[in-house]
PDB file of C-alpha atoms in Angstrom:
ATOM      1  CA  MET A   1     116.822-138.784 188.777  1.00 45.00           C
ATOM      2  CA  SER A   2     115.543-140.362 185.552  1.00 51.00           C
ATOM      3  CA  ASP A   3     116.391-143.969 186.586  1.00 62.00           C
ATOM      4  CA  LYS A   4     114.293-143.714 189.729  1.00 74.00           C
ATOM      5  CA  ASN A   5     110.607-144.517 189.822  1.00 86.00           C
ATOM      6  CA  PRO A   6     108.304-141.487 190.277  1.00 88.00           C
ATOM      7  CA  TYR A   7     107.800-142.122 194.012  1.00 87.00           C
ATOM      8  CA  GLU A   8     111.553-142.214 194.606  1.00 87.00           C
ATOM      9  CA  THR A   9     111.972-139.029 192.574  1.00 86.00           C
ATOM     10  CA  LEU A  10     109.640-137.212 194.941  1.00 88.00           C
ATOM     11  CA  GLY A  11     110.998-139.063 197.966  1.00 88.00           C
ATOM     12  CA  ILE A  12     107.686-140.495 199.096  1.00 89.00           C
ATOM     13  CA  ASP A  13     106.198-143.917 199.773  1.00 86.00           C
ATOM     14  CA  GLU A  14     103.804-145.577 197.313  1.00 83.00           C
ATOM     15  CA  ASN A  15     101.117-145.657 200.004  1.00 82.00           C
ATOM     16  CA  SER A  16     101.374-141.924 200.735  1.00 83.00           C
ATOM     17  CA  PRO A  17      98.064-140.071 200.693  1.00 83.00           C
ATOM     18  CA  PHE A  18      97.413-137.611 197.897  1.00 82.00           C
ATOM     19  CA  ASP A  19      97.712-134.587 200.200  1.00 86.00           C
ATOM     20  CA  GLU A  20     101.244-135.633 201.141  1.00 89.00           C
ATOM     21  CA  ILE A  21     102.172-136.211 197.483  1.00 87.00           C
ATOM     22  CA  GLN A  22     100.933-132.765 196.534  1.00 90.00           C
ATOM     23  CA  ALA A  23     102.665-131.071 199.474  1.00 91.00           C
ATOM     24  CA  THR A  24     105.965-132.836 198.669  1.00 91.00           C
ATOM     25  CA  ARG A  25     105.734-131.831 195.014  1.00 92.00           C
ATOM     26  CA  ASN A  26     105.112-128.181 195.966  1.00 92.00           C
ATOM     27  CA  ARG A  27     108.019-128.191 198.419  1.00 92.00           C
ATOM     28  CA  LEU A  28     110.406-129.686 195.852  1.00 91.00           C
ATOM     29  CA  VAL A  29     109.317-127.169 193.204  1.00 91.00           C
ATOM     30  CA  GLN A  30     110.163-124.336 195.613  1.00 91.00           C
ATOM     31  CA  GLU A  31     113.508-125.895 196.585  1.00 90.00           C
ATOM     32  CA  HIS A  32     114.610-126.410 192.963  1.00 90.00           C
ATOM     33  CA  ALA A  33     113.147-123.213 191.559  1.00 86.00           C
ATOM     34  CA  GLY A  34     116.307-122.381 189.535  1.00 85.00           C
ATOM     35  CA  ASP A  35     117.070-125.867 188.192  1.00 89.00           C
ATOM     36  CA  ARG A  36     114.981-126.452 185.077  1.00 90.00           C
ATOM     37  CA  LYS A  37     116.080-130.055 184.621  1.00 91.00           C
ATOM     38  CA  GLN A  38     115.104-131.057 188.132  1.00 91.00           C
ATOM     39  CA  LEU A  39     111.814-129.171 187.865  1.00 90.00           C
ATOM     40  CA  GLU A  40     110.997-131.142 184.723  1.00 91.00           C
ATOM     41  CA  ALA A  41     111.853-134.386 186.506  1.00 91.00           C
ATOM     42  CA  ILE A  42     109.677-133.423 189.500  1.00 91.00           C
ATOM     43  CA  GLU A  43     106.712-132.540 187.266  1.00 92.00           C
ATOM     44  CA  ALA A  44     107.140-135.719 185.207  1.00 92.00           C
ATOM     45  CA  ALA A  45     107.231-137.824 188.393  1.00 91.00           C
ATOM     46  CA  TYR A  46     104.187-136.040 189.798  1.00 91.00           C
ATOM     47  CA  GLU A  47     102.205-136.584 186.578  1.00 92.00           C
ATOM     48  CA  ALA A  48     103.271-140.254 186.462  1.00 91.00           C
ATOM     49  CA  ILE A  49     102.042-140.727 190.039  1.00 89.00           C
ATOM     50  CA  LEU A  50      98.727-139.040 189.184  1.00 88.00           C
ATOM     51  CA  MET A  51      98.264-141.320 186.182  1.00 89.00           C
ATOM     52  CA  ASP A  52      99.175-144.373 188.269  1.00 86.00           C
ATOM     53  CA  ARG A  53      96.691-143.371 190.986  1.00 84.00           C
ATOM     54  CA  LEU A  54      93.963-142.792 188.393  1.00 83.00           C
ATOM     55  CA  ARG A  55      94.549-146.255 186.905  1.00 85.00           C
ATOM     56  CA  LEU A  56      94.483-147.885 190.347  1.00 82.00           C
ATOM     57  CA  ARG A  57      91.264-146.027 191.198  1.00 79.00           C
ATOM     58  CA  GLN A  58      89.601-147.182 187.998  1.00 81.00           C
ATOM     59  CA  GLU A  59      90.616-150.748 188.774  1.00 80.00           C
ATOM     60  CA  GLY A  60      89.134-150.401 192.261  1.00 76.00           C
ATOM     61  CA  LYS A  61      92.460-150.941 194.028  1.00 75.00           C
ATOM     62  CA  ILE A  62      92.395-147.561 195.776  1.00 72.00           C
ATOM     63  CA  LYS A  63      89.539-146.527 197.986  1.00 69.00           C
ATOM     64  CA  VAL A  64      88.767-142.883 197.384  1.00 65.00           C
ATOM     65  CA  PRO A  65      87.975-141.026 200.618  1.00 64.00           C
ATOM     66  CA  ASP A  66      84.361-139.861 200.947  1.00 66.00           C
ATOM     67  CA  ARG A  67      85.476-136.229 201.302  1.00 64.00           C
ATOM     68  CA  ILE A  68      86.838-136.459 197.728  1.00 63.00           C
ATOM     69  CA  ARG A  69      84.090-138.639 196.246  1.00 63.00           C
ATOM     70  CA  PHE A  70      81.216-136.679 197.812  1.00 64.00           C
ATOM     71  CA  PRO A  71      82.443-133.138 198.502  1.00 63.00           C
ATOM     72  CA  GLU A  72      78.867-131.797 198.506  1.00 64.00           C
ATOM     73  CA  ARG A  73      78.192-133.703 201.728  1.00 67.00           C
ATOM     74  CA  LEU A  74      80.872-131.720 203.497  1.00 62.00           C
ATOM     75  CA  VAL A  75      79.387-128.345 202.672  1.00 61.00           C
ATOM     76  CA  GLU A  76      78.588-126.780 206.013  1.00 63.00           C
ATOM     77  CA  PRO A  77      75.927-124.124 206.433  1.00 58.00           C
ATOM     78  CA  PRO A  78      77.163-120.545 206.733  1.00 62.00           C
ATOM     79  CA  PRO A  79      78.123-119.609 210.301  1.00 64.00           C
ATOM     80  CA  ASP A  80      75.265-117.138 210.685  1.00 64.00           C
ATOM     81  CA  PHE A  81      72.698-119.762 209.625  1.00 59.00           C
ATOM     82  CA  ALA A  82      70.278-120.545 212.391  1.00 62.00           C
ATOM     83  CA  PRO A  83      67.517-123.058 211.777  1.00 63.00           C
ATOM     84  CA  THR A  84      64.075-121.661 212.382  1.00 65.00           C
ATOM     85  CA  PRO A  85      62.594-123.005 215.579  1.00 63.00           C
ATOM     86  CA  PRO A  86      59.381-124.960 215.226  1.00 63.00           C
ATOM     87  CA  LYS A  87      56.230-122.938 215.739  1.00 60.00           C
ATOM     88  CA  GLN A  88      54.834-123.447 219.200  1.00 70.00           C
ATOM     89  CA  THR A  89      51.802-121.188 218.894  1.00 67.00           C
ATOM     90  CA  PRO A  90      48.963-121.491 216.386  1.00 70.00           C
ATOM     91  CA  ASP A  91      48.955-119.235 213.329  1.00 70.00           C
ATOM     92  CA  TRP A  92      45.812-117.356 214.393  1.00 64.00           C
ATOM     93  CA  LEU A  93      47.476-116.418 217.689  1.00 64.00           C
ATOM     94  CA  GLN A  94      50.660-115.307 215.944  1.00 68.00           C
ATOM     95  CA  ARG A  95      48.588-113.070 213.681  1.00 70.00           C
ATOM     96  CA  LEU A  96      46.875-111.591 216.748  1.00 72.00           C
ATOM     97  CA  ILE A  97      49.951-110.847 218.862  1.00 75.00           C
ATOM     98  CA  ASP A  98      52.030-107.781 218.043  1.00 73.00           C
ATOM     99  CA  THR A  99      55.647-106.975 218.920  1.00 77.00           C
ATOM    100  CA  PRO A 100      55.359-103.220 219.422  1.00 79.00           C
ATOM    101  CA  SER A 101      58.119-100.675 219.369  1.00 81.00           C
ATOM    102  CA  ARG A 102      58.900 -98.633 222.450  1.00 84.00           C
ATOM    103  CA  ALA A 103      56.840 -95.708 221.150  1.00 82.00           C
ATOM    104  CA  ASP A 104      53.864 -98.015 220.471  1.00 80.00           C
ATOM    105  CA  ILE A 105      53.922 -98.969 224.154  1.00 82.00           C
ATOM    106  CA  LEU A 106      54.642 -95.584 225.728  1.00 86.00           C
ATOM    107  CA  TRP A 107      52.166 -93.403 223.789  1.00 84.00           C
ATOM    108  CA  PRO A 108      49.077 -95.439 224.698  1.00 83.00           C
ATOM    109  CA  ALA A 109      50.402 -95.811 228.262  1.00 85.00           C
ATOM    110  CA  ALA A 110      50.688 -92.034 228.661  1.00 86.00           C
ATOM    111  CA  ILE A 111      47.187 -91.459 227.282  1.00 84.00           C
ATOM    112  CA  PHE A 112      45.651 -94.200 229.449  1.00 81.00           C
ATOM    113  CA  VAL A 113      47.364 -92.758 232.536  1.00 85.00           C
ATOM    114  CA  GLY A 114      45.745 -89.394 231.707  1.00 83.00           C
ATOM    115  CA  THR A 115      42.312 -90.937 231.263  1.00 81.00           C
ATOM    116  CA  GLY A 116      42.923 -92.962 234.433  1.00 78.00           C
ATOM    117  CA  LEU A 117      43.392 -89.728 236.350  1.00 82.00           C
ATOM    118  CA  LEU A 118      40.154 -88.438 234.818  1.00 78.00           C
ATOM    119  CA  SER A 119      38.369 -91.598 236.000  1.00 75.00           C
ATOM    120  CA  LEU A 120      38.919 -90.560 239.614  1.00 76.00           C
ATOM    121  CA  SER A 121      36.343 -87.801 239.139  1.00 79.00           C
ATOM    122  CA  ALA A 122      34.227 -88.988 236.163  1.00 80.00           C
ATOM    123  CA  PRO A 123      34.509 -92.753 235.494  1.00 77.00           C
ATOM    124  CA  PRO A 124      31.900 -92.968 232.675  1.00 81.00           C
ATOM    125  CA  LEU A 125      33.491 -90.148 230.669  1.00 83.00           C
ATOM    126  CA  ALA A 126      36.958 -91.594 231.223  1.00 80.00           C
ATOM    127  CA  LEU A 127      35.784 -95.039 230.064  1.00 81.00           C
ATOM    128  CA  ALA A 128      34.321 -93.532 226.898  1.00 85.00           C
ATOM    129  CA  LEU A 129      37.634 -91.791 226.189  1.00 85.00           C
ATOM    130  CA  GLY A 130      39.547 -95.028 226.953  1.00 84.00           C
ATOM    131  CA  VAL A 131      37.419 -96.960 224.484  1.00 86.00           C
ATOM    132  CA  GLY A 132      38.066 -94.309 221.832  1.00 88.00           C
ATOM    133  CA  VAL A 133      41.828 -94.393 222.476  1.00 86.00           C
ATOM    134  CA  SER A 134      41.909 -98.202 222.280  1.00 86.00           C
ATOM    135  CA  LEU A 135      39.915 -98.170 219.031  1.00 87.00           C
ATOM    136  CA  TYR A 136      42.291 -95.609 217.539  1.00 87.00           C
ATOM    137  CA  PHE A 137      45.510 -97.479 218.380  1.00 85.00           C
ATOM    138  CA  LEU A 138      44.183-100.891 217.314  1.00 84.00           C
ATOM    139  CA  ASN A 139      42.714 -99.603 214.057  1.00 85.00           C
ATOM    140  CA  ARG A 140      45.970 -97.785 213.258  1.00 85.00           C
ATOM    141  CA  LYS A 141      47.910-101.073 213.193  1.00 81.00           C
ATOM    142  CA  GLU A 142      45.868-103.191 210.759  1.00 78.00           C
ATOM    143  CA  HIS A 143      43.258-100.715 209.445  1.00 83.00           C
ATOM    144  CA  LYS A 144      40.534-103.223 210.320  1.00 85.00           C
ATOM    145  CA  PHE A 145      37.905-101.339 212.282  1.00 87.00           C
ATOM    146  CA  GLY A 146      35.713-104.391 212.942  1.00 87.00           C
ATOM    147  CA  ARG A 147      38.602-106.269 214.497  1.00 85.00           C
ATOM    148  CA  ALA A 148      39.635-103.207 216.528  1.00 86.00           C
ATOM    149  CA  PHE A 149      36.056-102.755 217.754  1.00 89.00           C
ATOM    150  CA  LEU A 150      35.755-106.416 218.759  1.00 88.00           C
ATOM    151  CA  LEU A 151      39.059-106.416 220.667  1.00 86.00           C
ATOM    152  CA  THR A 152      38.164-103.150 222.405  1.00 87.00           C
ATOM    153  CA  LEU A 153      34.727-104.481 223.377  1.00 89.00           C
ATOM    154  CA  ILE A 154      36.288-107.656 224.794  1.00 90.00           C
ATOM    155  CA  GLY A 155      38.854-105.565 226.683  1.00 87.00           C
ATOM    156  CA  LEU A 156      36.138-103.296 228.068  1.00 87.00           C
ATOM    157  CA  ILE A 157      34.009-106.207 229.312  1.00 90.00           C
ATOM    158  CA  VAL A 158      36.967-108.117 230.778  1.00 90.00           C
ATOM    159  CA  GLY A 159      38.357-104.963 232.411  1.00 86.00           C
ATOM    160  CA  VAL A 160      35.079-103.909 234.017  1.00 87.00           C
ATOM    161  CA  VAL A 161      34.237-107.413 235.283  1.00 91.00           C
ATOM    162  CA  LEU A 162      37.773-107.981 236.555  1.00 89.00           C
ATOM    163  CA  GLY A 163      37.912-104.525 238.129  1.00 85.00           C
ATOM    164  CA  LEU A 164      34.589-104.993 239.942  1.00 86.00           C
ATOM    165  CA  GLN A 165      35.557-108.459 241.194  1.00 88.00           C
ATOM    166  CA  ILE A 166      38.975-107.354 242.469  1.00 84.00           C
ATOM    167  CA  GLY A 167      37.417-104.152 243.829  1.00 81.00           C
ATOM    168  CA  GLN A 168      34.881-106.128 245.886  1.00 85.00           C
ATOM    169  CA  PHE A 169      37.736-108.123 247.361  1.00 82.00           C
ATOM    170  CA  LEU A 170      39.809-104.985 248.092  1.00 83.00           C
ATOM    171  CA  LEU A 171      36.889-102.762 249.172  1.00 80.00           C
ATOM    172  CA  PRO A 172      38.188-102.029 252.701  1.00 80.00           C
ATOM    173  CA  GLN A 173      41.603-100.971 251.360  1.00 81.00           C
ATOM    174  CA  LEU A 174      40.005 -98.870 248.616  1.00 75.00           C
ATOM    175  CA  GLN A 175      37.876 -97.013 251.180  1.00 76.00           C
ATOM    176  CA  GLN A 176      40.991 -96.234 253.198  1.00 78.00           C
ATOM    177  CA  ILE A 177      42.527 -94.427 250.207  1.00 80.00           C
ATOM    178  CA  SER A 178      39.188 -92.774 249.277  1.00 77.00           C
ATOM    179  CA  LEU A 179      38.803 -94.652 245.999  1.00 78.00           C
ATOM    180  CA  ASN A 180      35.321 -95.821 245.058  1.00 80.00           C
ATOM    181  CA  LEU A 181      34.581 -99.132 243.369  1.00 80.00           C
ATOM    182  CA  ASN A 182      33.667 -97.595 239.990  1.00 79.00           C
ATOM    183  CA  SER A 183      36.900 -95.614 239.762  1.00 79.00           C
ATOM    184  CA  PHE A 184      38.934 -98.726 240.628  1.00 82.00           C
ATOM    185  CA  ALA A 185      37.079-100.769 237.989  1.00 82.00           C
ATOM    186  CA  ALA A 186      37.785 -98.010 235.449  1.00 82.00           C
ATOM    187  CA  LEU A 187      41.521 -98.082 236.315  1.00 83.00           C
ATOM    188  CA  VAL A 188      41.670-101.871 235.849  1.00 86.00           C
ATOM    189  CA  THR A 189      39.775-101.499 232.568  1.00 84.00           C
ATOM    190  CA  PHE A 190      42.292 -98.921 231.344  1.00 82.00           C
ATOM    191  CA  PHE A 191      45.109-101.304 232.155  1.00 86.00           C
ATOM    192  CA  VAL A 192      43.425-104.107 230.170  1.00 88.00           C
ATOM    193  CA  LEU A 193      42.700-101.753 227.252  1.00 85.00           C
ATOM    194  CA  TRP A 194      46.321-100.585 227.279  1.00 83.00           C
ATOM    195  CA  LEU A 195      47.549-104.195 227.146  1.00 85.00           C
ATOM    196  CA  ILE A 196      45.210-104.953 224.254  1.00 85.00           C
ATOM    197  CA  SER A 197      46.004-101.818 222.246  1.00 84.00           C
ATOM    198  CA  SER A 198      49.775-102.257 222.752  1.00 83.00           C
ATOM    199  CA  PHE A 199      50.309-105.999 222.351  1.00 80.00           C
ATOM    200  CA  LEU A 200      47.490-107.106 220.050  1.00 78.00           C
ATOM    201  CA  ARG A 201      46.687-106.079 216.511  1.00 73.00           C
TER     202      ARG A 201
END
């Protein structure tokens, strides 16, 4: 084996890629595991090829693949990496909207249903209780009473106006089910207050 050139020793072509050279060297080392003389010849040939390739690279005669020259470019993001989507809503709106838990939706809903039933007999008292409930749940989230008061006031005004407008339109149907306009407006207001106290902060 000593009279052969290094490529012949490994049984490869001079134009073989580095991966093939390395794989052939590893295979030959495994095949000749017990023969020390041949192992030395294989290692000497492999080192000679490496030195020859290094010289050719320095002379610019071998083009080094980009995956070897710039391995950092091939680094892929981890599989669980997900780029953050661009914001589609303004920051002030994102700070205003809440993503409540199930309990944060159901507790106010149950209380507003109870006050809604009370509004059938005493709408003003029920509205006062609804305002108090909305203030409590909004203030509990951010501990900003002024903000909670403002949101509750807006909800109260929107709910009453919306309830009266829809009630005027549905007045014949409301009279058929013995529901007066004030009670209907209170029910709509409770729905608006529930939405505000559950989904805003």
